[in-house]
mmCIF file of C-alpha atoms in Angstrom:
data_model
loop_
_atom_site.group_PDB
_atom_site.id
_atom_site.type_symbol
_atom_site.label_atom_id
_atom_site.label_comp_id
_atom_site.label_asym_id
_atom_site.label_seq_id
_atom_site.Cartn_x
_atom_site.Cartn_y
_atom_site.Cartn_z
ATOM 1 C CA MET A 12 122.297 93.704 74.838
ATOM 2 C CA THR A 13 123.328 95.205 78.158
ATOM 3 C CA LEU A 14 120.971 96.235 80.936
ATOM 4 C CA GLN A 15 121.711 99.914 80.217
ATOM 5 C CA ASP A 16 121.003 99.385 76.495
ATOM 6 C CA PHE A 17 117.638 97.881 77.408
ATOM 7 C CA LEU A 18 116.751 100.610 79.925
ATOM 8 C CA ASP A 19 117.635 103.291 77.368
ATOM 9 C CA TYR A 20 115.545 101.525 74.700
ATOM 10 C CA VAL A 21 112.552 101.194 77.031
ATOM 11 C CA LYS A 22 112.521 104.968 77.565
ATOM 12 C CA THR A 23 111.781 105.418 73.852
ATOM 13 C CA GLY A 24 108.448 103.584 74.278
ATOM 14 C CA GLN A 25 109.114 101.476 71.203
ATOM 15 C CA PRO A 26 107.807 97.889 71.077
ATOM 16 C CA LEU A 27 109.870 95.116 72.650
ATOM 17 C CA ASP A 28 109.680 92.743 69.711
ATOM 18 C CA THR A 29 113.106 91.718 68.427
ATOM 19 C CA PRO A 30 114.831 88.351 68.920
ATOM 20 C CA GLU A 31 117.655 90.122 70.763
ATOM 21 C CA ILE A 32 115.199 91.711 73.224
ATOM 22 C CA TYR A 33 113.334 88.412 73.735
ATOM 23 C CA ARG A 34 116.619 86.634 74.574
ATOM 24 C CA PHE A 35 117.614 89.428 76.952
ATOM 25 C CA LEU A 36 114.213 89.315 78.700
ATOM 26 C CA ASP A 37 114.426 85.537 79.060
ATOM 27 C CA ASP A 38 117.855 85.832 80.687
ATOM 28 C CA MET A 39 116.705 88.625 83.011
ATOM 29 C CA SER A 40 113.594 86.661 83.970
ATOM 30 C CA GLU A 41 115.745 83.698 84.983
ATOM 31 C CA GLU A 42 117.910 85.970 87.146
ATOM 32 C CA ALA A 43 114.877 87.612 88.769
ATOM 33 C CA ARG A 44 113.268 84.252 89.518
ATOM 34 C CA ARG A 45 116.450 82.975 91.193
ATOM 35 C CA VAL A 46 116.424 85.935 93.602
ATOM 36 C CA THR A 47 112.657 85.994 94.210
ATOM 37 C CA PHE A 48 112.629 82.261 94.933
ATOM 38 C CA ARG A 49 115.232 82.861 97.666
ATOM 39 C CA LEU A 50 113.291 85.855 98.974
ATOM 40 C CA ASN A 51 109.997 83.972 99.079
ATOM 41 C CA SER A 52 111.094 80.530 100.258
ATOM 42 C CA ALA A 53 112.175 81.277 103.834
ATOM 43 C CA TYR A 54 111.778 83.778 106.638
ATOM 44 C CA HIS A 55 114.024 86.850 106.367
ATOM 45 C CA ASP A 56 114.201 89.853 108.655
ATOM 46 C CA GLN A 57 113.808 93.298 107.072
ATOM 47 C CA LYS A 58 117.559 93.812 106.692
ATOM 48 C CA GLU A 59 117.884 90.490 104.841
ATOM 49 C CA ILE A 60 114.876 91.380 102.674
ATOM 50 C CA ARG A 61 116.490 94.687 101.712
ATOM 51 C CA THR A 62 119.758 92.895 100.878
ATOM 52 C CA LEU A 63 117.907 90.530 98.535
ATOM 53 C CA LEU A 64 116.020 93.467 96.987
ATOM 54 C CA CYS A 65 119.332 95.240 96.318
ATOM 55 C CA GLU A 66 120.482 92.153 94.446
ATOM 56 C CA LEU A 67 117.173 91.910 92.577
ATOM 57 C CA PHE A 68 116.989 95.620 91.666
ATOM 58 C CA GLY A 69 120.702 96.004 90.915
ATOM 59 C CA HIS A 70 121.000 99.077 93.151
ATOM 60 C CA SER A 71 120.682 100.017 96.804
ATOM 61 C CA VAL A 72 117.350 100.522 98.547
ATOM 62 C CA SER A 73 116.521 102.767 101.464
ATOM 63 C CA GLU A 74 117.001 101.348 104.953
ATOM 64 C CA THR A 75 113.482 102.646 105.627
ATOM 65 C CA LEU A 76 111.882 100.325 103.050
ATOM 66 C CA LYS A 77 109.704 97.662 104.646
ATOM 67 C CA MET A 78 108.299 94.709 102.700
ATOM 68 C CA PHE A 79 106.324 91.611 103.602
ATOM 69 C CA PRO A 80 107.094 88.794 101.138
ATOM 70 C CA PRO A 81 106.176 87.006 99.041
ATOM 71 C CA PHE A 82 107.051 89.438 96.273
ATOM 72 C CA TYR A 83 107.039 88.727 92.555
ATOM 73 C CA THR A 84 108.729 90.281 89.534
ATOM 74 C CA ASP A 85 109.857 88.910 86.193
ATOM 75 C CA PHE A 86 112.503 91.595 85.612
ATOM 76 C CA GLY A 87 113.425 93.543 88.753
ATOM 77 C CA LYS A 88 115.993 95.955 87.340
ATOM 78 C CA ASN A 89 113.654 98.889 86.691
ATOM 79 C CA ILE A 90 112.117 99.356 90.152
ATOM 80 C CA HIS A 91 112.871 102.602 92.021
ATOM 81 C CA ILE A 92 111.577 103.061 95.583
ATOM 82 C CA GLY A 93 111.776 106.148 97.805
ATOM 83 C CA ASP A 94 112.154 106.454 101.569
ATOM 84 C CA GLY A 95 109.647 105.167 104.114
ATOM 85 C CA VAL A 96 107.797 102.895 101.663
ATOM 86 C CA PHE A 97 105.779 99.873 102.821
ATOM 87 C CA ILE A 98 104.938 97.021 100.423
ATOM 88 C CA ASN A 99 102.571 94.360 101.713
ATOM 89 C CA ALA A 100 102.529 90.661 100.788
ATOM 90 C CA CYS A 101 101.878 89.061 97.393
ATOM 91 C CA CYS A 102 102.561 92.082 95.176
ATOM 92 C CA ASN A 103 103.576 91.602 91.545
ATOM 93 C CA PHE A 104 105.767 94.253 89.901
ATOM 94 C CA GLN A 105 106.078 93.831 86.120
ATOM 95 C CA ASP A 106 108.682 96.553 85.891
ATOM 96 C CA HIS A 107 110.129 96.389 82.362
ATOM 97 C CA GLY A 108 108.780 99.879 81.596
ATOM 98 C CA GLY A 109 109.839 101.275 84.972
ATOM 99 C CA ILE A 110 108.144 101.553 88.362
ATOM 100 C CA TYR A 111 108.831 104.676 90.411
ATOM 101 C CA ILE A 112 107.413 104.760 93.940
ATOM 102 C CA GLY A 113 107.724 108.024 95.867
ATOM 103 C CA ASP A 114 108.545 108.541 99.518
ATOM 104 C CA ARG A 115 106.146 107.242 102.188
ATOM 105 C CA CYS A 116 103.917 105.264 99.797
ATOM 106 C CA GLN A 117 101.921 102.316 101.122
ATOM 107 C CA ILE A 118 101.178 99.389 98.824
ATOM 108 C CA GLY A 119 98.467 96.929 99.937
ATOM 109 C CA HIS A 120 98.257 93.148 99.533
ATOM 110 C CA ASN A 121 98.145 91.637 96.031
ATOM 111 C CA VAL A 122 98.769 94.872 94.141
ATOM 112 C CA VAL A 123 99.835 94.492 90.503
ATOM 113 C CA PHE A 124 101.941 97.042 88.628
ATOM 114 C CA ALA A 125 101.893 96.179 84.892
ATOM 115 C CA THR A 126 104.219 98.331 82.753
ATOM 116 C CA LEU A 127 103.790 96.324 79.537
ATOM 117 C CA ASN A 128 100.895 96.014 77.152
ATOM 118 C CA HIS A 129 100.377 93.833 74.093
ATOM 119 C CA GLY A 130 98.907 94.639 70.706
ATOM 120 C CA ILE A 131 95.193 93.961 70.233
ATOM 121 C CA ARG A 132 95.442 92.333 66.810
ATOM 122 C CA PRO A 133 96.529 88.667 66.922
ATOM 123 C CA GLU A 134 99.624 89.291 64.798
ATOM 124 C CA GLU A 135 100.755 92.016 67.262
ATOM 125 C CA ARG A 136 100.207 90.161 70.534
ATOM 126 C CA ARG A 137 103.781 88.980 71.002
ATOM 127 C CA SER A 138 104.923 92.575 70.715
ATOM 128 C CA MET A 139 105.040 94.392 74.054
ATOM 129 C CA THR A 140 104.959 98.154 74.530
ATOM 130 C CA PRO A 141 106.513 99.555 77.738
ATOM 131 C CA ALA A 142 105.517 102.655 79.685
ATOM 132 C CA PRO A 143 106.425 103.626 83.268
ATOM 133 C CA ILE A 144 104.187 103.733 86.319
ATOM 134 C CA ILE A 145 104.912 106.660 88.617
ATOM 135 C CA LEU A 146 103.594 107.133 92.151
ATOM 136 C CA GLY A 147 104.121 110.492 93.824
ATOM 137 C CA ARG A 148 104.767 110.894 97.529
ATOM 138 C CA ASN A 149 102.487 109.482 100.225
ATOM 139 C CA VAL A 150 100.289 107.458 97.847
ATOM 140 C CA TRP A 151 98.196 104.643 99.320
ATOM 141 C CA VAL A 152 97.349 101.814 96.920
ATOM 142 C CA GLY A 153 94.641 99.550 98.365
ATOM 143 C CA SER A 154 94.731 95.760 98.265
ATOM 144 C CA ASN A 155 93.999 93.897 95.033
ATOM 145 C CA SER A 156 94.446 96.993 92.870
ATOM 146 C CA THR A 157 96.016 96.920 89.423
ATOM 147 C CA ILE A 158 97.930 99.892 88.041
ATOM 148 C CA LEU A 159 98.465 99.759 84.274
ATOM 149 C CA GLN A 160 101.270 101.027 82.089
ATOM 150 C CA GLY A 161 101.841 104.731 81.645
ATOM 151 C CA VAL A 162 99.854 105.775 84.728
ATOM 152 C CA THR A 163 101.011 108.554 87.043
ATOM 153 C CA ILE A 164 99.418 108.863 90.478
ATOM 154 C CA GLY A 165 99.807 112.248 92.182
ATOM 155 C CA ASP A 166 101.015 112.995 95.704
ATOM 156 C CA ASN A 167 98.729 111.962 98.590
ATOM 157 C CA ALA A 168 96.283 110.113 96.318
ATOM 158 C CA VAL A 169 94.438 106.995 97.488
ATOM 159 C CA ILE A 170 93.609 104.087 95.196
ATOM 160 C CA ALA A 171 90.658 102.155 96.594
ATOM 161 C CA ALA A 172 90.946 98.401 97.072
ATOM 162 C CA GLY A 173 90.225 96.431 93.914
ATOM 163 C CA ALA A 174 90.619 99.380 91.539
ATOM 164 C CA VAL A 175 91.969 99.016 88.024
ATOM 165 C CA VAL A 176 93.812 102.235 87.244
ATOM 166 C CA THR A 177 94.045 102.889 83.504
ATOM 167 C CA LYS A 178 94.538 106.692 83.549
ATOM 168 C CA ASP A 179 96.454 109.249 85.588
ATOM 169 C CA VAL A 180 95.117 110.088 89.047
ATOM 170 C CA PRO A 181 95.546 113.684 90.282
ATOM 171 C CA ALA A 182 97.146 114.534 93.621
ATOM 172 C CA ASP A 183 94.947 114.661 96.719
ATOM 173 C CA THR A 184 92.144 112.517 95.305
ATOM 174 C CA VAL A 185 90.588 109.113 95.955
ATOM 175 C CA ALA A 186 90.106 106.901 92.892
ATOM 176 C CA GLY A 187 88.322 103.560 92.720
ATOM 177 C CA GLY A 188 86.370 101.197 90.538
ATOM 178 C CA VAL A 189 86.911 99.297 87.303
ATOM 179 C CA PRO A 190 88.113 101.246 85.477
ATOM 180 C CA ALA A 191 89.101 103.623 88.260
ATOM 181 C CA ARG A 192 87.559 107.078 88.358
ATOM 182 C CA ILE A 193 87.918 109.968 90.785
ATOM 183 C CA ILE A 194 85.561 109.420 93.744
ATOM 184 C CA LYS A 195 86.402 112.501 95.796
ATOM 185 C CA LYS A 196 88.945 115.172 96.579
ATOM 186 C CA ILE A 197 90.967 114.832 99.793
ATOM 187 C CA GLU A 198 90.538 118.028 101.833
#
């Protein structure tokens, strides 16, 4: 399986549950860990961080991206980041299903993006179902938040610290809580 084959398959939303996919994911996880260990094990200036992220993501990143490591991912090849984005320390991007971060977003400490889910029944738990996470422009995700698979967050929205976002969040709103709900409209 090639990376493009996998990315095309993920877009169908079908379960990731074949031996071929498991082998591919194991290989990709090893590659991602090699790069993230280098990223996280020493000081790097922002240019060096972006160079390592290009290697991890498999494509170029904006020169306006700013990140404070450590940063964690077990895949890395399905992360797409716009211009002027800031990602704070200790974030974990499980990006198999795709993570799309719009221009000027701010991501707080310890934020988790989880694009995979498992079946509820015991016999289905090894099967993973992917769905993308999409952040519009100028979204602020507060520290210790978790954004789950298939969620879209609209432009200018704010996710309060500690929120668990299980459903879409409209533009120009503040959402918080577990599970997150709309708290107020941004005027």
